[in-house]
PDB file of C-alpha atoms in Angstrom:
ATOM      1  CA  GLN A 711      -6.241   6.081  -4.044  1.00 92.00           C
ATOM      2  CA  VAL A 712      -5.154   4.106  -0.767  1.00 95.00           C
ATOM      3  CA  GLN A 713      -4.946   5.875   2.419  1.00 97.00           C
ATOM      4  CA  LEU A 714      -2.853   4.442   5.448  1.00 97.00           C
ATOM      5  CA  VAL A 715      -2.582   5.422   9.018  1.00 96.00           C
ATOM      6  CA  GLU A 716      -0.123   3.959  11.359  1.00 95.00           C
ATOM      7  CA  SER A 717      -0.257   3.728  15.346  1.00 95.00           C
ATOM      8  CA  GLY A 718       1.722   2.482  17.731  1.00 96.00           C
ATOM      9  CA  GLY A 719       5.507   3.518  17.861  1.00 94.00           C
ATOM     10  CA  GLY A 720       7.271   4.655  20.846  1.00 97.00           C
ATOM     11  CA  LEU A 721       9.976   3.888  23.396  1.00 98.00           C
ATOM     12  CA  VAL A 722      10.835   0.956  24.685  1.00 98.00           C
ATOM     13  CA  GLN A 723      13.795  -0.674  26.536  1.00 98.00           C
ATOM     14  CA  ALA A 724      15.726  -3.140  24.937  1.00 98.00           C
ATOM     15  CA  GLY A 725      14.732  -6.442  25.116  1.00 98.00           C
ATOM     16  CA  GLY A 726      10.535  -5.017  25.209  1.00 98.00           C
ATOM     17  CA  SER A 727       8.224  -5.112  22.915  1.00 98.00           C
ATOM     18  CA  LEU A 728       5.505  -3.019  20.924  1.00 98.00           C
ATOM     19  CA  ARG A 729       3.109  -3.503  18.043  1.00 98.00           C
ATOM     20  CA  LEU A 730       2.622  -1.422  15.285  1.00 98.00           C
ATOM     21  CA  SER A 731      -0.836  -1.216  13.507  1.00 98.00           C
ATOM     22  CA  CYS A 732      -1.374   0.272   9.871  1.00 98.00           C
ATOM     23  CA  ALA A 733      -5.261   0.796   8.946  1.00 97.00           C
ATOM     24  CA  ALA A 734      -5.876   1.264   5.139  1.00 96.00           C
ATOM     25  CA  SER A 735      -8.977   3.002   3.921  1.00 95.00           C
ATOM     26  CA  GLY A 736     -10.112   3.473   0.309  1.00 93.00           C
ATOM     27  CA  SER A 737      -9.464   1.481  -3.041  1.00 89.00           C
ATOM     28  CA  ILE A 738      -8.498  -1.238  -0.759  1.00 89.00           C
ATOM     29  CA  PHE A 739     -10.016  -3.781  -2.790  1.00 89.00           C
ATOM     30  CA  THR A 740      -7.164  -3.042  -5.535  1.00 91.00           C
ATOM     31  CA  VAL A 741      -4.195  -4.061  -2.951  1.00 93.00           C
ATOM     32  CA  ASN A 742      -2.304  -6.807  -3.300  1.00 93.00           C
ATOM     33  CA  SER A 743       0.039  -6.647  -0.472  1.00 96.00           C
ATOM     34  CA  MET A 744       1.156  -4.774   2.331  1.00 97.00           C
ATOM     35  CA  GLY A 745       4.055  -4.281   4.335  1.00 98.00           C
ATOM     36  CA  TRP A 746       6.213  -2.122   6.700  1.00 98.00           C
ATOM     37  CA  TYR A 747       9.424  -0.436   6.256  1.00 98.00           C
ATOM     38  CA  ARG A 748      12.046   1.642   8.160  1.00 97.00           C
ATOM     39  CA  GLN A 749      13.993   4.343   7.506  1.00 94.00           C
ATOM     40  CA  THR A 750      17.639   4.295   7.673  1.00 82.00           C
ATOM     41  CA  PRO A 751      20.233   7.222   8.366  1.00 80.00           C
ATOM     42  CA  GLY A 752      20.594   7.003   4.209  1.00 84.00           C
ATOM     43  CA  ASN A 753      16.958   7.434   3.728  1.00 85.00           C
ATOM     44  CA  GLN A 754      16.837   3.883   2.331  1.00 90.00           C
ATOM     45  CA  ARG A 755      13.406   2.157   3.237  1.00 94.00           C
ATOM     46  CA  PRO A 756      14.500  -1.391   2.798  1.00 96.00           C
ATOM     47  CA  LEU A 757      11.863  -3.943   3.682  1.00 97.00           C
ATOM     48  CA  VAL A 758      11.386  -5.151   7.402  1.00 98.00           C
ATOM     49  CA  ALA A 759       8.062  -7.482   6.406  1.00 98.00           C
ATOM     50  CA  SER A 760       5.242  -7.861   3.902  1.00 98.00           C
ATOM     51  CA  ILE A 761       2.311 -10.113   3.826  1.00 97.00           C
ATOM     52  CA  ALA A 762       0.154 -10.762   0.419  1.00 95.00           C
ATOM     53  CA  THR A 763      -3.600 -11.157   0.028  1.00 92.00           C
ATOM     54  CA  ASP A 764      -3.227 -14.757   0.495  1.00 93.00           C
ATOM     55  CA  ASP A 765      -1.581 -14.550   4.037  1.00 94.00           C
ATOM     56  CA  SER A 766       2.036 -15.279   2.094  1.00 96.00           C
ATOM     57  CA  THR A 767       4.530 -13.356   4.237  1.00 98.00           C
ATOM     58  CA  LEU A 768       8.230 -12.049   3.806  1.00 98.00           C
ATOM     59  CA  TYR A 769      10.347 -10.619   6.315  1.00 98.00           C
ATOM     60  CA  ALA A 770      13.963  -9.424   6.450  1.00 98.00           C
ATOM     61  CA  ASP A 771      16.795 -11.433   7.436  1.00 98.00           C
ATOM     62  CA  SER A 772      17.632  -8.903  10.400  1.00 97.00           C
ATOM     63  CA  VAL A 773      14.194  -9.128  11.686  1.00 98.00           C
ATOM     64  CA  ARG A 774      12.645 -12.764  11.095  1.00 98.00           C
ATOM     65  CA  GLY A 775      12.213 -14.817  14.599  1.00 97.00           C
ATOM     66  CA  ARG A 776      11.771 -11.521  16.232  1.00 98.00           C
ATOM     67  CA  PHE A 777       8.575  -9.564  14.402  1.00 98.00           C
ATOM     68  CA  THR A 778       5.526 -10.967  13.024  1.00 98.00           C
ATOM     69  CA  ILE A 779       3.425  -9.679  10.436  1.00 98.00           C
ATOM     70  CA  SER A 780      -0.310 -10.563  10.470  1.00 97.00           C
ATOM     71  CA  ARG A 781      -3.580  -8.850   9.264  1.00 95.00           C
ATOM     72  CA  ASP A 782      -6.934  -8.435  10.066  1.00 95.00           C
ATOM     73  CA  SER A 783      -8.995  -8.535   6.671  1.00 91.00           C
ATOM     74  CA  ALA A 784     -12.184  -7.424   8.576  1.00 93.00           C
ATOM     75  CA  LYS A 785     -10.731  -4.137  10.197  1.00 94.00           C
ATOM     76  CA  ASN A 786      -8.558  -3.685   6.691  1.00 94.00           C
ATOM     77  CA  THR A 787      -5.446  -3.529   9.208  1.00 96.00           C
ATOM     78  CA  ILE A 788      -1.958  -4.892   9.258  1.00 97.00           C
ATOM     79  CA  TYR A 789      -0.016  -5.127  12.351  1.00 98.00           C
ATOM     80  CA  LEU A 790       3.784  -5.770  13.112  1.00 98.00           C
ATOM     81  CA  GLN A 791       4.606  -7.703  16.467  1.00 98.00           C
ATOM     82  CA  MET A 792       7.934  -6.449  17.185  1.00 98.00           C
ATOM     83  CA  ASP A 793       9.653  -8.882  20.273  1.00 98.00           C
ATOM     84  CA  SER A 794      12.854  -8.816  21.697  1.00 98.00           C
ATOM     85  CA  LEU A 795      13.748  -5.366  20.282  1.00 98.00           C
ATOM     86  CA  LYS A 796      17.036  -4.252  19.810  1.00 97.00           C
ATOM     87  CA  PRO A 797      18.577  -0.468  19.629  1.00 96.00           C
ATOM     88  CA  GLU A 798      19.436  -1.155  16.014  1.00 95.00           C
ATOM     89  CA  ASP A 799      15.359  -1.450  15.411  1.00 97.00           C
ATOM     90  CA  THR A 800      15.337   2.139  16.010  1.00 96.00           C
ATOM     91  CA  ALA A 801      13.821   4.126  12.801  1.00 96.00           C
ATOM     92  CA  ILE A 802      11.028   5.660  11.616  1.00 96.00           C
ATOM     93  CA  TYR A 803       8.671   2.599  10.476  1.00 97.00           C
ATOM     94  CA  TYR A 804       6.520   3.174   7.397  1.00 98.00           C
ATOM     95  CA  CYS A 805       3.567   1.247   6.409  1.00 98.00           C
ATOM     96  CA  LYS A 806       3.049   0.815   2.748  1.00 98.00           C
ATOM     97  CA  ALA A 807       0.258  -0.803   0.595  1.00 97.00           C
ATOM     98  CA  ARG A 808       0.890  -1.907  -3.008  1.00 96.00           C
ATOM     99  CA  ASP A 809      -1.833  -2.421  -5.583  1.00 95.00           C
ATOM    100  CA  ARG A 810      -2.296  -4.580  -8.759  1.00 94.00           C
ATOM    101  CA  PHE A 811      -1.529  -1.844 -11.013  1.00 94.00           C
ATOM    102  CA  ARG A 812       2.099  -1.486  -8.752  1.00 95.00           C
ATOM    103  CA  ARG A 813       1.129   1.458  -7.314  1.00 96.00           C
ATOM    104  CA  ASP A 814       2.837   2.168  -4.111  1.00 97.00           C
ATOM    105  CA  TYR A 815       0.698   3.870  -1.212  1.00 97.00           C
ATOM    106  CA  TRP A 816       3.081   5.014   1.506  1.00 97.00           C
ATOM    107  CA  GLY A 817       1.527   5.988   5.539  1.00 97.00           C
ATOM    108  CA  GLN A 818       2.952   8.914   7.224  1.00 96.00           C
ATOM    109  CA  GLY A 819       5.492   7.222   9.522  1.00 96.00           C
ATOM    110  CA  THR A 820       5.615   6.096  13.215  1.00 96.00           C
ATOM    111  CA  GLN A 821       8.838   6.656  15.350  1.00 96.00           C
ATOM    112  CA  VAL A 822      10.106   3.383  17.078  1.00 97.00           C
ATOM    113  CA  THR A 823      13.331   4.251  19.808  1.00 97.00           C
ATOM    114  CA  VAL A 824      14.692   1.478  21.706  1.00 97.00           C
ATOM    115  CA  SER A 825      16.785   2.214  24.145  1.00 97.00           C
ATOM    116  CA  SER A 826      20.124   0.304  25.354  1.00 93.00           C
TER     117      SER A 826
END
């Protein structure tokens, strides 16, 4: 089992920045990748950004160039630096970890609200 705790959400004006954190605990040695997803009004959770244990990254087209995902292995934590935020970035952001058995673990979510 892997437990995830997110933090760092909040309210920010358009053009501003926020940094999300996701701390992992438990069987983290089994984790192959971690990422950030956000909830849409239709209850989908598309990928925002992900990072693998080899530090390779993936980004959604809508955030590439504005968001940066990174990880601190010593702290078992990943981060999402969000710059140039837009109102359409408003969502609940979830952290997800996938282990080598392709099991997914989700955090509780953190609200990000961008005002225009």
